Amino acid sequence: MRRGWKMALSGGLRCCRRVLSWVPVLVIVLVVLWSYYAYVFELCLVTVLSPAEKVIYLILYHAIFVFFAWTYWKSIFTLPQQPNQKFHLSYTDKERYENEERPEVQKQMLFDMAKKLPVYTRTGSGAVRFCDRCHLIKPDRCHHCSVCAMCVLKMDHHCPWVNNCIGFSNYKFFLQFLAYSVLYCLYIATTVFSYFIKYWRGELPSVRSKFHVLFLLFVACMFFVSLVILFGYHCWLVSRNKTTLEAFCTPVFTSGPEKNGFNLGFIKNIQQVFGDNKKFWLIPIGSSPGDGHSFPMRSMNESQNPLLANEEPWEDNEDDSQDYPGPVSLPRSPVLQKSI
């Protein structure tokens, strides 16, 4: 009886958490809907007097709004991609692993299983990265999301504003959403500003539209500042081919820690998110290369281009001097190159 009561309570709490997780999304949707009403009706149709100016404002606004809403929708409803079946332990391996009580033997078992998989990252202690909740060997750049309760390929972070885990399947859409959000706020602020001044000077009658126009400028500027900082940070991450998690916790390879282990160079780093075809870069259509289970690494790139190996270490030393109090020399072990 008590057990059933606890299970019912646990299920109720999970249900409440799912409902509450949509509150930030609902807030954003309501703000956007109000901004649409305030800009289209109160500004363009009521406040703006010139017909030509009305048409231009409305056409440009709706062009930006469509891409803004499209990318937001894709960020919310594109499900995070999970590791495929070959990374999961078989029933037999799972039984052997759970029945084994010696940690060193368990560690060796995972090493033996990982030899068959394209896995080159390790834990801080050098062990194979294993998720004991999903019962799988984690692919490179894969992490377990406690909110989504699953392992996510190339996980970046869990975003409450889209109520979704941002990873390999939707990181491009999330980045586009930030870009179009910045553009959306900037466009509203620049077109509303002149009418804000007119209301402030008393050149326009004090009607109901005045409140909407004044508040619209304030909200647009407030969101623009916060979004441009977040967008700039993620642009920096893309330029270095890093995730948010990798920026805070240096990935460990078979040769040791390497904070630039996935850095392939500026252009190739961008292509890792947006793909090779530039005509899809601005459109929220999946174009990221690969399957999210394995990624090209810097050591592989250097072995294919010897000139790059001579140039990049100088850049690394410069980066290290900015991130650490003293110079740090990260080893380039041939073990990783051979394992690839």
Short mmCIF file of C-alpha atoms in Angstrom, two decimals:
data_model
loop_
_atom_site.label_atom_id
_atom_site.label_comp_id
_atom_site.label_asym_id
_atom_site.label_seq_id
_atom_site.Cartn_x
_atom_site.Cartn_y
_atom_site.Cartn_z
CA MET A 1 0.00 0.00 0.00
CA ARG A 2 2.76 2.42 0.99
CA ARG A 3 4.76 1.47 -2.10
CA GLY A 4 1.80 2.19 -4.38
CA TRP A 5 1.28 5.55 -2.67
CA LYS A 6 4.94 6.48 -3.25
CA MET A 7 4.74 5.47 -6.91
CA ALA A 8 1.60 7.56 -7.39
CA LEU A 9 3.24 10.56 -5.71
CA SER A 10 6.36 10.16 -7.83
CA GLY A 11 4.26 9.98 -11.00
CA GLY A 12 2.33 13.08 -9.96
CA LEU A 13 5.52 15.03 -9.34
CA ARG A 14 6.91 14.02 -12.74
CA CYS A 15 3.69 15.15 -14.39
CA CYS A 16 3.83 18.51 -12.60
CA ARG A 17 7.45 18.96 -13.61
CA ARG A 18 6.58 18.31 -17.27
CA VAL A 19 3.81 20.90 -17.13
CA LEU A 20 5.94 23.51 -15.36
CA SER A 21 8.79 22.98 -17.85
CA TRP A 22 6.60 24.59 -20.51
CA VAL A 23 6.15 27.81 -18.51
CA PRO A 24 9.30 29.55 -19.92
CA VAL A 25 8.20 28.63 -23.46
CA LEU A 26 4.72 29.99 -22.76
CA VAL A 27 6.22 33.26 -21.49
CA ILE A 28 8.28 33.67 -24.68
CA VAL A 29 5.28 32.86 -26.88
CA LEU A 30 3.09 35.42 -25.08
CA VAL A 31 5.77 38.12 -25.35
CA VAL A 32 6.20 37.40 -29.07
CA LEU A 33 2.43 37.46 -29.70
CA TRP A 34 2.14 40.78 -27.88
CA SER A 35 5.11 42.20 -29.84
CA TYR A 36 3.39 41.11 -33.07
CA TYR A 37 0.19 42.90 -32.09
CA ALA A 38 2.01 46.01 -30.89
CA TYR A 39 4.17 46.32 -34.00
CA VAL A 40 1.68 45.36 -36.72
CA PHE A 41 -1.48 46.99 -35.37
CA GLU A 42 -0.49 49.71 -32.89
CA LEU A 43 2.62 50.92 -34.75
CA CYS A 44 2.21 50.17 -38.45
CA LEU A 45 -1.57 50.42 -38.84
CA VAL A 46 -2.32 53.14 -36.25
CA THR A 47 0.79 55.24 -35.61
CA VAL A 48 2.60 55.21 -38.99
CA LEU A 49 0.83 57.57 -41.40
CA SER A 50 2.74 57.06 -44.63
CA PRO A 51 1.26 54.18 -46.71
CA ALA A 52 4.62 53.41 -48.34
CA GLU A 53 6.34 53.28 -44.95
CA LYS A 54 3.61 50.97 -43.65
CA VAL A 55 4.09 48.52 -46.52
CA ILE A 56 7.89 48.47 -46.21
CA TYR A 57 7.79 48.03 -42.44
CA LEU A 58 5.24 45.20 -42.65
CA ILE A 59 7.01 43.28 -45.43
CA LEU A 60 10.41 43.36 -43.72
CA TYR A 61 8.91 42.60 -40.33
CA HIS A 62 7.02 39.53 -41.53
CA ALA A 63 10.06 38.21 -43.44
CA ILE A 64 12.11 38.29 -40.23
CA PHE A 65 9.20 37.05 -38.12
CA VAL A 66 8.71 33.93 -40.28
CA PHE A 67 12.32 32.82 -39.88
CA PHE A 68 12.29 33.72 -36.20
CA ALA A 69 9.18 31.64 -35.51
CA TRP A 70 10.36 28.81 -37.80
CA THR A 71 13.70 28.40 -36.03
CA TYR A 72 12.07 28.64 -32.60
CA TRP A 73 9.64 25.88 -33.57
CA LYS A 74 12.48 23.69 -34.84
CA SER A 75 14.49 24.27 -31.65
CA ILE A 76 11.57 23.19 -29.50
CA PHE A 77 10.23 20.21 -31.41
CA THR A 78 13.36 18.66 -32.92
CA LEU A 79 13.97 15.74 -30.59
CA PRO A 80 17.49 15.19 -29.23
CA GLN A 81 19.26 12.32 -30.95
CA GLN A 82 20.30 9.36 -28.79
CA PRO A 83 23.13 6.85 -29.37
CA ASN A 84 22.18 3.95 -31.60
CA GLN A 85 21.92 0.36 -30.45
CA LYS A 86 25.53 -0.66 -31.02
CA PHE A 87 26.65 1.57 -28.13
CA HIS A 88 24.24 -0.13 -25.71
CA LEU A 89 25.41 -3.12 -23.72
CA SER A 90 23.93 -6.41 -24.81
CA TYR A 91 21.86 -8.31 -22.27
CA THR A 92 24.75 -10.69 -21.62
CA ASP A 93 27.33 -7.90 -21.24
CA LYS A 94 24.99 -5.99 -18.96
CA GLU A 95 24.52 -9.03 -16.72
CA ARG A 96 28.29 -9.64 -16.58
CA TYR A 97 29.01 -6.00 -15.82
CA GLU A 98 26.42 -5.69 -13.04
CA ASN A 99 27.36 -9.01 -11.43
CA GLU A 100 31.06 -8.10 -11.36
CA GLU A 101 31.97 -6.50 -8.02
CA ARG A 102 35.60 -5.61 -8.75
CA PRO A 103 35.88 -2.07 -10.22
CA GLU A 104 39.12 -2.81 -12.07
CA VAL A 105 37.52 -5.77 -13.82
CA GLN A 106 34.49 -3.67 -14.77
CA LYS A 107 36.83 -1.04 -16.16
CA GLN A 108 38.63 -3.63 -18.27
CA MET A 109 35.33 -5.02 -19.53
CA LEU A 110 34.35 -1.57 -20.81
CA PHE A 111 37.76 -1.17 -22.45
CA ASP A 112 37.27 -4.44 -24.31
CA MET A 113 33.78 -3.44 -25.45
CA ALA A 114 34.95 0.02 -26.56
CA LYS A 115 37.61 -1.45 -28.85
CA LYS A 116 34.85 -2.27 -31.33
CA LEU A 117 33.45 1.27 -31.28
CA PRO A 118 34.69 4.64 -32.66
CA VAL A 119 35.23 6.02 -29.16
CA TYR A 120 38.33 8.13 -28.43
CA THR A 121 37.35 10.24 -25.40
CA ARG A 122 37.77 9.11 -21.82
CA THR A 123 36.89 10.14 -18.30
CA GLY A 124 39.27 12.21 -16.22
CA SER A 125 40.77 9.01 -14.80
CA GLY A 126 41.27 7.54 -18.27
CA ALA A 127 38.36 5.08 -18.12
CA VAL A 128 35.83 4.50 -20.88
CA ARG A 129 32.89 6.89 -20.58
CA PHE A 130 29.93 4.77 -19.50
CA CYS A 131 26.39 5.81 -18.56
CA ASP A 132 25.10 3.58 -15.76
CA ARG A 133 21.55 4.93 -16.20
CA CYS A 134 21.21 4.30 -19.95
CA HIS A 135 23.58 1.30 -19.82
CA LEU A 136 25.64 2.38 -22.80
CA ILE A 137 29.16 3.40 -23.73
CA LYS A 138 28.98 7.10 -24.47
CA PRO A 139 30.04 8.16 -27.97
CA ASP A 140 32.45 11.08 -28.21
CA ARG A 141 30.84 14.36 -27.09
CA CYS A 142 27.75 12.53 -25.80
CA HIS A 143 26.47 13.31 -22.30
CA HIS A 144 23.55 12.30 -20.12
CA CYS A 145 20.88 14.96 -19.60
CA SER A 146 19.29 14.61 -16.17
CA VAL A 147 16.27 16.68 -17.25
CA CYS A 148 15.53 14.64 -20.38
CA ALA A 149 16.67 11.43 -18.61
CA MET A 150 18.66 10.21 -21.60
CA CYS A 151 22.04 10.41 -23.29
CA VAL A 152 22.20 13.09 -25.99
CA LEU A 153 24.61 13.08 -28.93
CA LYS A 154 26.97 16.08 -28.95
CA MET A 155 25.08 17.60 -26.06
CA ASP A 156 25.56 21.34 -25.63
CA HIS A 157 23.13 22.17 -22.80
CA HIS A 158 19.51 21.85 -21.72
CA CYS A 159 17.67 25.07 -22.53
CA PRO A 160 14.54 25.86 -20.46
CA TRP A 161 13.48 28.56 -22.96
CA VAL A 162 12.88 25.91 -25.62
CA ASN A 163 12.17 23.12 -23.11
CA ASN A 164 14.55 20.88 -25.00
CA CYS A 165 18.05 19.52 -24.89
CA ILE A 166 20.33 21.23 -27.40
CA GLY A 167 22.62 18.78 -29.16
CA PHE A 168 23.66 17.35 -32.50
CA SER A 169 20.14 17.20 -33.97
CA ASN A 170 19.06 20.78 -33.21
CA TYR A 171 22.14 22.90 -32.40
CA LYS A 172 22.03 24.50 -35.86
CA PHE A 173 18.38 25.44 -35.32
CA PHE A 174 19.14 26.85 -31.87
CA LEU A 175 21.97 28.99 -33.25
CA GLN A 176 19.73 30.23 -36.06
CA PHE A 177 17.03 31.00 -33.51
CA LEU A 178 19.45 33.18 -31.57
CA ALA A 179 20.54 34.95 -34.78
CA TYR A 180 17.01 35.68 -35.95
CA SER A 181 16.01 36.70 -32.40
CA VAL A 182 18.79 39.29 -32.38
CA LEU A 183 17.73 40.49 -35.84
CA TYR A 184 14.07 40.59 -34.77
CA CYS A 185 14.79 42.74 -31.71
CA LEU A 186 17.19 44.99 -33.62
CA TYR A 187 14.69 45.60 -36.42
CA ILE A 188 11.90 46.46 -33.98
CA ALA A 189 14.12 48.78 -31.96
CA THR A 190 15.44 50.69 -34.99
CA THR A 191 12.04 51.17 -36.63
CA VAL A 192 10.23 52.07 -33.40
CA PHE A 193 12.88 54.50 -32.12
CA SER A 194 11.83 57.49 -34.25
CA TYR A 195 8.21 57.18 -33.10
CA PHE A 196 9.38 56.77 -29.51
CA ILE A 197 11.09 60.16 -29.86
CA LYS A 198 7.97 61.69 -31.36
CA TYR A 199 5.84 60.45 -28.49
CA TRP A 200 8.44 61.63 -26.00
CA ARG A 201 8.47 65.15 -27.51
CA GLY A 202 4.68 65.27 -27.71
CA GLU A 203 4.63 65.44 -31.50
CA LEU A 204 2.08 62.59 -31.61
CA PRO A 205 -1.21 62.49 -29.70
CA SER A 206 -1.18 60.55 -26.42
CA VAL A 207 -3.39 57.63 -27.35
CA ARG A 208 -3.47 53.92 -26.47
CA SER A 209 -0.75 53.18 -29.06
CA LYS A 210 1.72 55.29 -27.10
CA PHE A 211 2.01 52.69 -24.34
CA HIS A 212 2.56 49.84 -26.79
CA VAL A 213 5.20 51.75 -28.80
CA LEU A 214 7.15 52.89 -25.74
CA PHE A 215 7.06 49.48 -24.08
CA LEU A 216 7.88 47.74 -27.37
CA LEU A 217 11.14 49.66 -27.64
CA PHE A 218 12.05 48.90 -24.03
CA VAL A 219 11.38 45.14 -24.39
CA ALA A 220 13.20 44.94 -27.74
CA CYS A 221 16.31 46.63 -26.33
CA MET A 222 16.27 44.52 -23.18
CA PHE A 223 16.06 41.24 -25.10
CA PHE A 224 18.57 42.43 -27.69
CA VAL A 225 21.29 43.01 -25.11
CA SER A 226 20.89 39.60 -23.48
CA LEU A 227 20.50 37.74 -26.78
CA VAL A 228 23.48 39.35 -28.50
CA ILE A 229 25.72 38.28 -25.60
CA LEU A 230 24.43 34.70 -25.75
CA PHE A 231 24.66 34.62 -29.54
CA GLY A 232 28.20 35.98 -29.47
CA TYR A 233 29.24 33.31 -26.98
CA HIS A 234 27.85 30.52 -29.15
CA CYS A 235 29.53 32.02 -32.23
CA TRP A 236 32.81 31.76 -30.35
CA LEU A 237 32.02 28.15 -29.48
CA VAL A 238 31.27 27.33 -33.12
CA SER A 239 34.50 29.00 -34.28
CA ARG A 240 36.42 26.66 -31.95
CA ASN A 241 34.18 23.63 -32.58
CA LYS A 242 33.30 23.36 -28.89
CA THR A 243 30.12 22.70 -27.00
CA THR A 244 29.16 24.57 -23.84
CA LEU A 245 30.06 21.51 -21.78
CA GLU A 246 33.46 21.21 -23.47
CA ALA A 247 34.16 24.90 -22.82
CA PHE A 248 33.73 24.31 -19.09
CA CYS A 249 35.23 20.80 -18.94
CA THR A 250 38.15 19.97 -21.21
CA PRO A 251 37.57 16.70 -23.13
CA VAL A 252 40.00 13.89 -22.35
CA PHE A 253 41.30 11.73 -25.18
CA THR A 254 43.28 8.51 -25.10
CA SER A 255 46.41 10.70 -25.16
CA GLY A 256 45.21 12.98 -22.36
CA PRO A 257 43.27 16.27 -21.98
CA GLU A 258 43.08 18.43 -25.11
CA LYS A 259 40.87 21.50 -25.08
CA ASN A 260 41.20 21.99 -28.84
CA GLY A 261 40.84 18.32 -29.73
CA PHE A 262 37.96 18.95 -32.15
CA ASN A 263 39.23 22.27 -33.54
CA LEU A 264 39.67 21.79 -37.30
CA GLY A 265 40.12 25.43 -38.28
CA PHE A 266 37.59 28.25 -38.59
CA ILE A 267 35.88 27.27 -41.87
CA LYS A 268 35.73 23.55 -41.12
CA ASN A 269 34.42 24.27 -37.64
CA ILE A 270 31.51 26.23 -39.11
CA GLN A 271 30.86 23.41 -41.58
CA GLN A 272 30.63 20.95 -38.70
CA VAL A 273 27.44 22.76 -37.61
CA PHE A 274 25.97 24.16 -40.83
CA GLY A 275 27.26 21.70 -43.44
CA ASP A 276 29.18 22.20 -46.68
CA ASN A 277 26.31 23.66 -48.71
CA LYS A 278 26.16 27.38 -47.91
CA LYS A 279 22.66 27.81 -49.35
CA PHE A 280 21.30 25.91 -46.32
CA TRP A 281 23.18 27.92 -43.71
CA LEU A 282 20.36 30.45 -43.15
CA ILE A 283 17.48 27.99 -43.52
CA PRO A 284 16.40 25.77 -40.58
CA ILE A 285 16.90 22.50 -42.46
CA GLY A 286 19.11 19.74 -41.11
CA SER A 287 22.47 19.94 -42.86
CA SER A 288 25.04 19.07 -40.17
CA PRO A 289 27.47 16.39 -41.46
CA GLY A 290 27.81 12.96 -39.90
CA ASP A 291 25.54 10.94 -37.66
CA GLY A 292 26.51 12.48 -34.30
CA HIS A 293 28.33 9.35 -33.08
CA SER A 294 31.84 10.24 -34.24
CA PHE A 295 33.57 13.46 -35.23
CA PRO A 296 36.78 14.42 -37.05
CA MET A 297 39.52 15.31 -34.60
CA ARG A 298 42.37 17.72 -34.72
CA SER A 299 45.03 15.01 -34.60
CA MET A 300 43.49 13.39 -37.69
CA ASN A 301 43.35 16.74 -39.46
CA GLU A 302 47.03 17.40 -38.71
CA SER A 303 48.08 13.99 -39.99
CA GLN A 304 46.32 14.74 -43.29
CA ASN A 305 47.80 18.25 -43.52
CA PRO A 306 51.38 18.45 -42.15
CA LEU A 307 51.49 22.23 -42.69
CA LEU A 308 48.61 22.64 -40.22
CA ALA A 309 50.57 20.80 -37.55
CA ASN A 310 53.35 23.39 -37.86
CA GLU A 311 50.99 26.35 -37.59
CA GLU A 312 48.44 25.40 -34.94
CA PRO A 313 50.68 24.93 -31.88
CA TRP A 314 51.55 28.65 -31.97
CA GLU A 315 47.83 29.48 -31.76
CA ASP A 316 47.31 27.01 -28.92
CA ASN A 317 50.03 28.64 -26.83
CA GLU A 318 48.34 31.97 -27.33
CA ASP A 319 44.99 30.55 -26.26
CA ASP A 320 46.50 28.83 -23.24
CA SER A 321 48.07 32.04 -22.02
CA GLN A 322 44.65 33.64 -21.98
CA ASP A 323 42.81 30.82 -20.24
CA TYR A 324 45.43 29.74 -17.70
CA PRO A 325 47.68 31.70 -15.31
CA GLY A 326 50.82 30.19 -16.84
CA PRO A 327 51.85 28.62 -20.13
CA VAL A 328 50.44 25.15 -20.62
CA SER A 329 51.78 22.71 -23.17
CA LEU A 330 49.27 20.04 -24.09
CA PRO A 331 50.90 16.90 -25.50
CA ARG A 332 50.22 15.62 -29.03
CA SER A 333 50.61 11.92 -28.46
CA PRO A 334 50.80 9.65 -31.52
CA VAL A 335 48.67 7.12 -29.63
CA LEU A 336 45.49 9.04 -30.50
CA GLN A 337 46.47 9.25 -34.16
CA LYS A 338 47.11 5.52 -34.33
CA SER A 339 43.85 4.74 -32.59
CA ILE A 340 42.00 6.81 -35.19
#
